CSV table of C-alpha atoms in Angstrom, one decimal:
chain,number,residue,atom,x,y,z
A,1,ASP,CA,104.8,64.9,-248.1
A,2,ILE,CA,108.5,64.3,-247.8
A,3,GLN,CA,110.0,62.4,-250.7
A,4,MET,CA,113.1,60.2,-250.4
A,5,THR,CA,115.5,59.3,-253.1
A,6,GLN,CA,118.3,56.8,-252.9
A,7,SER,CA,121.4,56.2,-255.1
A,8,PRO,CA,122.5,54.0,-256.6
A,9,SER,CA,119.5,51.8,-257.2
A,10,SER,CA,121.8,48.8,-257.4
A,11,LEU,CA,125.5,48.1,-257.0
A,12,SER,CA,127.9,45.2,-257.3
A,13,ALA,CA,131.1,45.1,-255.2
A,14,SER,CA,133.7,42.7,-254.0
A,15,VAL,CA,134.1,41.1,-250.6
A,16,GLY,CA,136.1,43.5,-248.4
A,17,ASP,CA,135.0,46.6,-250.4
A,18,ARG,CA,133.7,49.8,-248.9
A,19,VAL,CA,130.1,50.4,-250.1
A,20,THR,CA,128.3,53.7,-249.8
A,21,ILE,CA,124.6,54.4,-250.4
A,22,THR,CA,123.2,57.9,-250.3
A,23,CYS,CA,119.7,59.0,-249.4
A,24,GLN,CA,118.2,62.4,-250.0
A,25,ALA,CA,115.1,64.1,-248.6
A,26,ASN,CA,113.3,66.9,-250.5
A,27,GLN,CA,113.2,68.9,-247.2
A,28,ASP,CA,115.0,69.2,-244.0
A,29,ILE,CA,114.4,66.1,-241.8
A,30,SER,CA,117.1,66.9,-239.2
A,31,ASN,CA,118.5,63.4,-238.2
A,32,TYR,CA,115.2,61.6,-238.4
A,33,LEU,CA,116.5,58.9,-240.7
A,34,ASN,CA,116.6,55.1,-240.4
A,35,TRP,CA,118.3,52.5,-242.5
A,36,TYR,CA,117.0,48.9,-243.0
A,37,GLN,CA,118.4,45.8,-244.5
A,38,GLN,CA,116.0,43.3,-246.3
A,39,LYS,CA,117.0,39.9,-247.5
A,40,PRO,CA,114.8,38.1,-250.0
A,41,GLY,CA,111.6,36.6,-248.4
A,42,LYS,CA,112.4,38.2,-245.0
A,43,ALA,CA,111.2,41.1,-243.1
A,44,PRO,CA,113.3,44.2,-243.0
A,45,LYS,CA,115.9,44.6,-240.2
A,46,LEU,CA,116.7,47.9,-238.6
A,47,LEU,CA,120.4,48.7,-238.8
A,48,ILE,CA,120.7,52.4,-238.1
A,49,TYR,CA,118.3,54.9,-236.4
A,50,ASP,CA,118.5,58.6,-235.9
A,51,ALA,CA,120.9,58.8,-238.9
A,52,PHE,CA,123.9,57.4,-237.2
A,53,ASN,CA,123.0,55.2,-234.2
A,54,LEU,CA,123.8,51.5,-234.6
A,55,GLU,CA,121.0,49.2,-233.5
A,56,THR,CA,121.9,46.7,-230.8
A,57,GLY,CA,123.6,43.6,-232.2
A,58,VAL,CA,124.4,45.1,-235.6
A,59,PRO,CA,128.0,44.7,-236.8
A,60,SER,CA,130.2,47.8,-236.6
A,61,ARG,CA,131.0,47.6,-240.3
A,62,PHE,CA,127.7,49.3,-240.8
A,63,SER,CA,127.5,53.1,-240.2
A,64,GLY,CA,125.4,56.1,-241.1
A,65,SER,CA,125.9,59.8,-241.3
A,66,GLY,CA,124.3,63.0,-242.4
A,67,SER,CA,121.6,65.4,-241.3
A,68,GLY,CA,119.2,67.8,-242.9
A,69,THR,CA,118.6,66.5,-246.4
A,70,ASP,CA,121.6,64.4,-247.3
A,71,PHE,CA,122.5,61.1,-245.7
A,72,THR,CA,125.0,58.3,-246.2
A,73,PHE,CA,125.0,54.7,-245.3
A,74,THR,CA,128.3,52.8,-245.4
A,75,ILE,CA,129.4,49.1,-245.2
A,76,SER,CA,133.1,49.4,-244.5
A,77,ASN,CA,134.1,45.8,-245.3
A,78,LEU,CA,131.5,44.1,-247.5
A,79,GLN,CA,130.7,40.5,-246.5
A,80,PRO,CA,128.8,37.8,-248.4
A,81,GLU,CA,126.0,37.9,-245.9
A,82,ASP,CA,125.4,41.6,-246.6
A,83,ILE,CA,123.8,40.8,-249.9
A,84,ALA,CA,120.4,42.5,-249.5
A,85,THR,CA,118.4,45.5,-250.4
A,86,TYR,CA,118.9,48.5,-248.2
A,87,TYR,CA,116.2,51.2,-247.5
A,88,CYS,CA,116.3,54.5,-245.9
A,89,GLN,CA,113.2,55.9,-244.1
A,90,GLN,CA,112.4,59.3,-242.8
A,91,TYR,CA,110.2,59.9,-239.8
A,92,ASP,CA,110.2,63.7,-239.4
A,93,ASN,CA,107.2,65.0,-237.5
A,94,LEU,CA,104.0,63.5,-238.7
A,95,PRO,CA,103.3,60.7,-241.2
A,96,PRO,CA,103.7,59.5,-243.9
A,97,PHE,CA,107.0,57.9,-242.8
A,98,THR,CA,108.3,57.6,-246.3
A,99,PHE,CA,110.8,54.9,-247.4
A,100,GLY,CA,113.4,55.4,-250.1
A,101,PRO,CA,113.1,53.2,-253.2
A,102,GLY,CA,115.9,50.9,-252.1
A,103,THR,CA,119.4,49.9,-253.1
A,104,LYS,CA,120.2,46.3,-254.1
A,105,VAL,CA,123.7,45.2,-253.1
A,106,ASP,CA,125.3,42.3,-254.9
A,107,ILE,CA,128.7,40.6,-254.7
A,108,LYS,CA,130.9,41.0,-257.8
B,1,GLU,CA,111.6,37.4,-226.5
B,2,VAL,CA,109.8,40.1,-228.5
B,3,GLN,CA,107.6,38.6,-231.2
B,4,LEU,CA,105.0,39.9,-233.7
B,5,VAL,CA,102.9,37.5,-235.6
B,6,GLU,CA,100.6,38.6,-238.4
B,7,SER,CA,97.6,36.6,-239.6
B,8,GLY,CA,94.4,37.1,-241.6
B,9,GLY,CA,95.8,37.5,-245.1
B,10,GLY,CA,94.4,35.7,-248.1
B,11,LEU,CA,92.7,36.1,-251.5
B,12,VAL,CA,89.8,38.6,-251.7
B,13,GLN,CA,87.9,40.0,-254.6
B,14,PRO,CA,88.1,43.7,-255.5
B,15,GLY,CA,85.7,45.7,-253.3
B,16,GLY,CA,85.9,43.0,-250.6
B,17,SER,CA,87.1,43.3,-247.0
B,18,LEU,CA,89.7,41.6,-244.9
B,19,ARG,CA,90.9,42.0,-241.3
B,20,LEU,CA,94.6,41.5,-240.5
B,21,SER,CA,95.7,40.7,-237.0
B,22,CYS,CA,99.1,41.2,-235.4
B,23,SER,CA,99.7,39.3,-232.1
B,24,ALA,CA,102.4,40.7,-229.9
B,25,SER,CA,104.4,39.1,-227.1
B,26,GLY,CA,107.5,39.6,-225.0
B,27,PHE,CA,107.0,43.4,-224.4
B,28,THR,CA,104.5,45.8,-222.9
B,29,PHE,CA,102.3,46.2,-226.0
B,30,SER,CA,100.5,49.3,-224.8
B,31,SER,CA,103.8,51.2,-224.4
B,32,TYR,CA,104.8,51.3,-228.1
B,33,ASP,CA,103.6,52.8,-231.3
B,34,ILE,CA,102.9,50.0,-233.8
B,35,HIS,CA,102.9,50.4,-237.6
B,36,TRP,CA,101.7,48.5,-240.7
B,37,VAL,CA,104.1,48.5,-243.6
B,38,ARG,CA,103.3,46.7,-246.9
B,39,GLN,CA,105.4,45.5,-249.8
B,40,ALA,CA,104.1,44.5,-253.2
B,41,THR,CA,106.0,41.6,-254.9
B,42,GLY,CA,109.3,42.9,-256.2
B,43,LYS,CA,108.6,46.4,-255.0
B,44,GLY,CA,109.8,48.6,-252.1
B,45,LEU,CA,108.4,49.2,-248.7
B,46,GLU,CA,105.4,51.4,-248.2
B,47,TRP,CA,104.3,52.8,-244.8
B,48,VAL,CA,100.5,52.2,-244.4
B,49,SER,CA,99.3,53.1,-240.9
B,50,THR,CA,100.3,53.8,-237.3
B,51,ILE,CA,98.6,53.6,-234.0
B,52,GLY,CA,100.1,55.5,-231.1
B,53,THR,CA,100.2,54.6,-227.4
B,54,ALA,CA,97.4,57.1,-226.9
B,55,GLY,CA,95.3,55.5,-229.6
B,56,ASP,CA,96.0,58.2,-232.1
B,57,THR,CA,95.9,56.9,-235.7
B,58,TYR,CA,97.5,57.8,-239.0
B,59,TYR,CA,97.1,56.6,-242.5
B,60,SER,CA,98.8,56.9,-245.9
B,61,ALA,CA,96.8,58.8,-248.5
B,62,SER,CA,96.4,55.6,-250.5
B,63,VAL,CA,94.4,53.8,-247.8
B,64,LYS,CA,92.8,56.6,-245.8
B,65,GLY,CA,89.0,56.2,-245.6
B,66,ARG,CA,89.3,52.5,-246.5
B,67,PHE,CA,91.6,51.0,-243.8
B,68,THR,CA,91.1,51.2,-240.0
B,69,ILE,CA,93.9,50.5,-237.5
B,70,SER,CA,93.0,49.5,-234.0
B,71,ARG,CA,94.5,47.8,-231.0
B,72,GLU,CA,93.1,45.6,-228.2
B,73,LYS,CA,95.5,46.0,-225.3
B,74,ALA,CA,94.0,43.2,-223.3
B,75,LYS,CA,94.8,40.7,-226.1
B,76,ASN,CA,98.1,42.4,-227.0
B,77,SER,CA,96.8,42.6,-230.5
B,78,LEU,CA,96.8,45.0,-233.4
B,79,TYR,CA,94.3,45.0,-236.2
B,80,LEU,CA,94.0,46.4,-239.7
B,81,GLN,CA,90.5,46.4,-241.1
B,82,MET,CA,90.7,46.7,-244.8
B,83,ASN,CA,87.6,47.6,-246.8
B,84,ASN,CA,86.9,48.3,-250.5
B,85,LEU,CA,90.1,46.5,-251.4
B,86,ARG,CA,91.8,47.2,-254.8
B,87,ALA,CA,94.3,45.3,-256.9
B,88,GLY,CA,96.9,47.9,-255.8
B,89,ASP,CA,96.5,46.7,-252.2
B,90,THR,CA,98.0,43.4,-253.1
B,91,ALA,CA,101.1,43.0,-251.0
B,92,VAL,CA,102.8,41.4,-248.0
B,93,TYR,CA,101.7,43.3,-244.9
B,94,TYR,CA,104.0,43.6,-242.0
B,95,CYS,CA,103.3,44.9,-238.5
B,96,ALA,CA,106.3,46.5,-236.8
B,97,ARG,CA,107.1,48.0,-233.4
B,98,GLU,CA,108.6,51.5,-233.2
B,99,LEU,CA,111.8,51.8,-231.3
B,100,GLY,CA,110.5,54.8,-229.4
B,101,ALA,CA,110.7,58.6,-229.7
B,102,GLY,CA,109.9,58.3,-233.4
B,103,GLY,CA,112.8,56.0,-234.1
B,104,GLY,CA,113.0,53.0,-236.4
B,105,TYR,CA,111.1,49.8,-236.4
B,106,ASP,CA,113.1,47.4,-234.3
B,107,TYR,CA,110.9,44.4,-234.5
B,108,TRP,CA,108.8,43.1,-237.4
B,109,GLY,CA,106.5,40.3,-237.9
B,110,GLN,CA,107.0,37.7,-240.7
B,111,GLY,CA,104.3,39.3,-242.9
B,112,THR,CA,101.0,38.1,-244.2
B,113,LEU,CA,100.1,38.1,-247.9
B,114,VAL,CA,97.0,39.9,-249.1
B,115,THR,CA,96.0,39.2,-252.7
B,116,VAL,CA,93.2,41.2,-254.3
B,117,SER,CA,92.0,39.6,-257.5
B,118,SER,CA,88.9,38.4,-259.2
């Protein structure tokens, strides 16, 4: 099975900061990588699919990049409403469609 | 408006069974792969099972042989039959629609809590 790691596990940043989260797969997954945002008590929300495609309605301050085994998720201008946990997920070929362990983002 | 609504969660003893339902509306249910994802309290997301448009099914290693996913197209409903439940199955269970072509899950239900405890 494909394993996913994320770093950091948590971060604290100021409003307006640029925030970067990395996700790594233990084998090549091409661009089959999604990013989700989850706020406490809520279902996850899809932000980025296919590594870099912004889901409809998602603000452009969110972006994704990468391919193969290394991926990056960026919030270019952190806003208070971005406080959440962010997960990557791979969907290469067959299941299991593994999620990363998550990165909790807080405001400093 | 696309909606997914889970139901059927509750408290069950170890070794017991439970059937979760996911009622879909606002889209052509039969045209999408649908997934179950669970989340234990304070933990991360775990993919559980998928049913494809052709009825193909997939399971995580932790539930294979105990859980069965199915769909009833006439009722726009998805089910997860969970047997021989263990304490480790305690979690909020979400159903989610796949965007398409193996993409992300663009719509999620609100989740239903399953608690396995004596």
